[in-house]
Short mmCIF file of C-alpha atoms and ligand atoms in Angstrom, two decimals:
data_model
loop_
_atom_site.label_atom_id
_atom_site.label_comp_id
_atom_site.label_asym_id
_atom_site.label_seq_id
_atom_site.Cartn_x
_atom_site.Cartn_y
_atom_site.Cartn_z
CA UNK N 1443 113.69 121.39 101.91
CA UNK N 1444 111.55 119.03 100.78
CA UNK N 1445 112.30 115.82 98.18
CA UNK N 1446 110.38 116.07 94.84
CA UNK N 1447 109.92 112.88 92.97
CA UNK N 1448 108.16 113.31 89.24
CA UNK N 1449 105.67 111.07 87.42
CA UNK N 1450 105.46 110.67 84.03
CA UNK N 1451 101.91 108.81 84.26
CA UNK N 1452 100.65 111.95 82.48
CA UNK N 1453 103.69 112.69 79.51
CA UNK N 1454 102.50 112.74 76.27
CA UNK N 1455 106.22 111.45 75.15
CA UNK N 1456 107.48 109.06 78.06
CA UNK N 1457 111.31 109.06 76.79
CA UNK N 1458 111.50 112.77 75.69
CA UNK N 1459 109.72 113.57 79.19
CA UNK N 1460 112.30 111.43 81.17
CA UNK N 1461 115.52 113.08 79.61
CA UNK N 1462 114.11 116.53 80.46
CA UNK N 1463 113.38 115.32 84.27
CA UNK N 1464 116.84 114.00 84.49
CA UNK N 1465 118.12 117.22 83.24
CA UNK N 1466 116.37 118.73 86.46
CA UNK N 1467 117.53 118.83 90.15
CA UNK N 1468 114.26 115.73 91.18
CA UNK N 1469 114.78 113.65 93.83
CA UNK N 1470 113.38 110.47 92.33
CA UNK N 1471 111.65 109.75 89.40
CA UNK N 1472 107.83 108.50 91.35
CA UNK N 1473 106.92 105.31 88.42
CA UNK N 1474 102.94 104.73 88.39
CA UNK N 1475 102.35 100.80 87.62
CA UNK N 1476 98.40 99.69 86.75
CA UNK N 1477 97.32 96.27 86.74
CA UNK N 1478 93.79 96.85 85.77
CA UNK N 1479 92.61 95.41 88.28
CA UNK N 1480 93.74 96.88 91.46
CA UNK N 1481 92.63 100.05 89.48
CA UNK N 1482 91.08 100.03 86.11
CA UNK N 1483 93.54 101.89 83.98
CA UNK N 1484 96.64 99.81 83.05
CA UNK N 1485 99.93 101.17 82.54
CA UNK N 1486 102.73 99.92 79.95
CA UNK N 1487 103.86 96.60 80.36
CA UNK N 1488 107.15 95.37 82.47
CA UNK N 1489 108.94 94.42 79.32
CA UNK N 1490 108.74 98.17 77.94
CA UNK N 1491 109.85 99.77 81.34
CA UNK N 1492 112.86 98.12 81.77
CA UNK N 1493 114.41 100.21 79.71
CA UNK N 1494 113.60 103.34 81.73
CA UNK N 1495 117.58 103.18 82.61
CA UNK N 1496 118.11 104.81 79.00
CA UNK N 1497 116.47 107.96 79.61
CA UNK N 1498 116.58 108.58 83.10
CA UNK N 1499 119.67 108.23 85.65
CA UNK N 1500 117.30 109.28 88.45
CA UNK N 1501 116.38 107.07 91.70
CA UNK N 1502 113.22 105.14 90.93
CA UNK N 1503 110.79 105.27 93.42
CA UNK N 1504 108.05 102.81 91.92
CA UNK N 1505 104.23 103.24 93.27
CA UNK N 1506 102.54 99.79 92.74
CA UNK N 1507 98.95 100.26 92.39
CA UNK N 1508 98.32 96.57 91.50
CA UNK N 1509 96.24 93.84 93.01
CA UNK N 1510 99.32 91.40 93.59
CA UNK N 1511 102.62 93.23 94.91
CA UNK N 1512 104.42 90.05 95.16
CA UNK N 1513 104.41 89.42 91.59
CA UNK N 1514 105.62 92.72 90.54
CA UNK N 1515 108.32 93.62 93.30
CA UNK N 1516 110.98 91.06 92.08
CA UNK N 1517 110.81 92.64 88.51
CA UNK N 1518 111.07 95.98 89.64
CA UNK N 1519 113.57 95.67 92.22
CA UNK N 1520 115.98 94.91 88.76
CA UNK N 1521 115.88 98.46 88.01
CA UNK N 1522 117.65 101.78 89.49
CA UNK N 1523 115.15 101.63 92.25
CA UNK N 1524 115.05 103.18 95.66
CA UNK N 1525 111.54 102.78 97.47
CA UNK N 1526 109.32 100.29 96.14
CA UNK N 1527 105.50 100.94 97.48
CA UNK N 1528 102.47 99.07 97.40
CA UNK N 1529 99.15 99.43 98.87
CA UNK N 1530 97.86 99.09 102.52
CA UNK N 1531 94.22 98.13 100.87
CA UNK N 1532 95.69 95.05 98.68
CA UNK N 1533 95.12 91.28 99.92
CA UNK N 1534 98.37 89.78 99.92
CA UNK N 1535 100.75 89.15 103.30
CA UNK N 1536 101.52 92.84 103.68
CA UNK N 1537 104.62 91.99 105.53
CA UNK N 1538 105.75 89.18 103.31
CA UNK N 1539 105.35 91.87 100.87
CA UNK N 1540 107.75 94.46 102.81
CA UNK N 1541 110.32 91.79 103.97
CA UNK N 1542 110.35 90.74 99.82
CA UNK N 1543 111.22 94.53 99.18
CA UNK N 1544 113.69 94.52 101.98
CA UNK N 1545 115.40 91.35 100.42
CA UNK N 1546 116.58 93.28 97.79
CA UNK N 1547 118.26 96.00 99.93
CA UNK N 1548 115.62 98.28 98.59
CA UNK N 1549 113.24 100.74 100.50
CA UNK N 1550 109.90 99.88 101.70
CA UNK N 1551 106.41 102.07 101.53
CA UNK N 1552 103.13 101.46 101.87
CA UNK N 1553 100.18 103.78 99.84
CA UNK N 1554 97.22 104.47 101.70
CA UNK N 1555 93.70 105.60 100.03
CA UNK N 1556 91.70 108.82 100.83
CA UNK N 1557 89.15 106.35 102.54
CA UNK N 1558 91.30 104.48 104.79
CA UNK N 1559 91.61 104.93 108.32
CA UNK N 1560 95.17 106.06 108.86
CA UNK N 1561 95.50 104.06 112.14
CA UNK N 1562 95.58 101.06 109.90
CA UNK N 1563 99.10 101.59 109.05
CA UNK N 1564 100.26 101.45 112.76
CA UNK N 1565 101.01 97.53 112.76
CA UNK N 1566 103.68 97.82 109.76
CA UNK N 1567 105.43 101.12 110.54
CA UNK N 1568 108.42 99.23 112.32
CA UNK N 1569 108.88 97.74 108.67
CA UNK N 1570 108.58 100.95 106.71
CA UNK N 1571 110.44 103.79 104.98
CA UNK N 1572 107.92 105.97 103.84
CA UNK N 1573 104.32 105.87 103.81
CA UNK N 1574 102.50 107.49 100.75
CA UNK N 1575 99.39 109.57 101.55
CA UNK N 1576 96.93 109.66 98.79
CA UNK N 1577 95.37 113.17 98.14
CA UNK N 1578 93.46 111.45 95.50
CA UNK N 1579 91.78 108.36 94.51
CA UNK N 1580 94.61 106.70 92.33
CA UNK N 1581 93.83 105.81 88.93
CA UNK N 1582 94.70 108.82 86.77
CA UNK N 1583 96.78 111.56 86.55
CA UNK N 1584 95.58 115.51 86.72
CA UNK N 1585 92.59 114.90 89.46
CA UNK N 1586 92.45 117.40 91.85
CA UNK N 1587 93.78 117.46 95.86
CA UNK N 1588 91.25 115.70 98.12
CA UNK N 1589 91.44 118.47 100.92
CA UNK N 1590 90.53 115.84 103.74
CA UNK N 1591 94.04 114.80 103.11
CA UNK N 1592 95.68 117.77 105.17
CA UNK N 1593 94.14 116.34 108.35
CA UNK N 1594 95.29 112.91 107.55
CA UNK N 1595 98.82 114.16 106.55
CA UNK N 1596 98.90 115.45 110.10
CA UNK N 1597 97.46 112.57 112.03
CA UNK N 1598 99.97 111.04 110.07
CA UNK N 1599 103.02 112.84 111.04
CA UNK N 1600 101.79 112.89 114.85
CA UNK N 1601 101.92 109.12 114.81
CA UNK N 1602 105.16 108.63 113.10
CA UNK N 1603 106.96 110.92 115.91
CA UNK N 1604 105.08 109.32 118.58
CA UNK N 1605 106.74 106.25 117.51
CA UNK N 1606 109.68 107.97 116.83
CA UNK N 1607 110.52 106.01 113.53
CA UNK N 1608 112.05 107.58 110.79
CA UNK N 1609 109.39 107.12 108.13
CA UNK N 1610 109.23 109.71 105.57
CA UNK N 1611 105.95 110.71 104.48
CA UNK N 1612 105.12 111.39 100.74
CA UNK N 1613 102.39 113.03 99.27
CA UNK N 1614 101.11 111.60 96.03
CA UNK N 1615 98.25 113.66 93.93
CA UNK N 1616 97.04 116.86 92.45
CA UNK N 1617 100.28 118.39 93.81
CA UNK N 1618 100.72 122.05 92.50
CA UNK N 1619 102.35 125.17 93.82
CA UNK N 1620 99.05 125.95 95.33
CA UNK N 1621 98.06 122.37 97.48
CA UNK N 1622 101.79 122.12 98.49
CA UNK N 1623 101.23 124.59 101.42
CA UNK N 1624 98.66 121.84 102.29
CA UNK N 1625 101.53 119.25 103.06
CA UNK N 1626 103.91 120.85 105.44
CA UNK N 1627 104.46 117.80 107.26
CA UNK N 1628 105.26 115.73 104.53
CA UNK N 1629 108.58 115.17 103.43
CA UNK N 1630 108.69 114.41 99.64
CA UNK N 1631 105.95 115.14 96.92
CA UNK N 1632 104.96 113.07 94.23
CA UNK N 1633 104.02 115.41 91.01
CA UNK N 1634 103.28 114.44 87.99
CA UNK N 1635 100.75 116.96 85.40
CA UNK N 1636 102.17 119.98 87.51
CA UNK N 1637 105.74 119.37 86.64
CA UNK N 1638 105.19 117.29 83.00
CA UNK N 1639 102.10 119.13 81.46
CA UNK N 1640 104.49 122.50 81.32
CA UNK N 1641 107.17 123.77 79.38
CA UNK N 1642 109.62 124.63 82.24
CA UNK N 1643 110.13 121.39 84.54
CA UNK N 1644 112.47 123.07 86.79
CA UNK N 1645 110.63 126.02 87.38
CA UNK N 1646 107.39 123.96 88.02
CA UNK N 1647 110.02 121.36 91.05
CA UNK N 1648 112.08 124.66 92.11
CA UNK N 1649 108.32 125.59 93.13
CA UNK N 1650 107.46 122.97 95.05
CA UNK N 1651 110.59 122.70 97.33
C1 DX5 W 1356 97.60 108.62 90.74
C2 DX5 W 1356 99.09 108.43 90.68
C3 DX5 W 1356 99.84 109.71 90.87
C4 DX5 W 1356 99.62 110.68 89.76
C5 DX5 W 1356 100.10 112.04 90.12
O1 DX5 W 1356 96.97 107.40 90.59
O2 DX5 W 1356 99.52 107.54 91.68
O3 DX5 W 1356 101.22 109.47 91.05
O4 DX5 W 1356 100.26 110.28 88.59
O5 DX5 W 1356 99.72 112.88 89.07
P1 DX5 W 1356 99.13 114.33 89.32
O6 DX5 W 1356 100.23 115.11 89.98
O7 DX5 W 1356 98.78 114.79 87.95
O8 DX5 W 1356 97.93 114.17 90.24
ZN1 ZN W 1357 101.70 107.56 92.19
#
């Protein structure tokens, strides 16, 4: 069965959202974090999500989409969190960046784009706990699944076993009860408008599964 983790990127009312996701049986809660820079939206600041802990008792697993990892992983590894990822296509010291994670005893991930070439993870798998496909281009919630992700997923999945590490591979955008047939390798799915634009959330993750 596969892991769900939620994102509340798209909730119209962040702490009402959170209580009703931590009322359901999600994995993790999946927290989007824009610098406006790495992409242009920007996402509330540090200082308001530290107090995520009051609505949710859920696993963080926290998606940096920001330009500098390193400045952002120490504040987030304060909070309930479980996998901290950051992306492949940022500048920093990628391993720096994944031995700072690992410092805290927390999990490490890397994100990937729809345009990069998924042989450019192979150098940092030894250092990784998940690996977060992109089946969109991230920036927003509610776009729809880029279907050249299936292929990747795939490729993906055949390179992890190869190496025989165990990575798990998550699946991060446009995620509905339709595109996840599309991700039958993958081992956790990130939703967010699926699950948080409906009335039911449980019925929305028991569909996913
Ligand atoms: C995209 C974000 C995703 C997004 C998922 O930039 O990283 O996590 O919120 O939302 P949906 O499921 O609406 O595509
Ligand atoms: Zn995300």
């Amino acid at each position: 069965m596969k892991k769900i983790s939620v994102s509340f990127l798209s909730s119209k009312n962040v702490p009402m959202d959170l209580r009703k996701i931590d009322e359901t049986d999600a994995d993790y809660v999946h927290v989007d974090v824009m610098d406006g820079k790495f992409v242009s939206n920007k996402t509330m600041p540090f200082s308001e999500m530290r107090h995520i802990h009051k609505y949710t008792s859920k696993r963080l697993e926290v998606h940096l989409m920001v330009k500098e990892p390193s400045k952002f992983i120490p504040l987030y590894a304060e909070l309930n969190t479980e996998y901290i990822i950051f992306h492949i296509e940022t500048e920093e010291d990628i391993i720096k960046n994944l031995e700072m994670i690992k410092s805290y005893s927390i999990k490490t991930g890397l994100a990937i784009n729809p345009e990069t070439p998924i042989k450019e993870l192979i150098p940092y798998l030894p250092y990784l706990d998940e690996v977060l496909v992109m089946s969109v281009v991230p920036g927003a919630g509610g776009q729809s699944f880029i279907m050249e992700s299936v292929e990747r997923i795939k490729e993906l999945r055949a390179l992890i076993d190869s190496y025989k590490f165990p990575i798990m591979i998550n699946v991060d955008g446009g995620i509905n009860n339709n595109t996840k047939d599309y991700c039958r390798e993958a081992d956790i799915l990130a939703a967010g408008s699926y699950v948080v634009l409906a009335a039911d959330f449980q019925e929305k993750i028991s569909s996913l599964r």
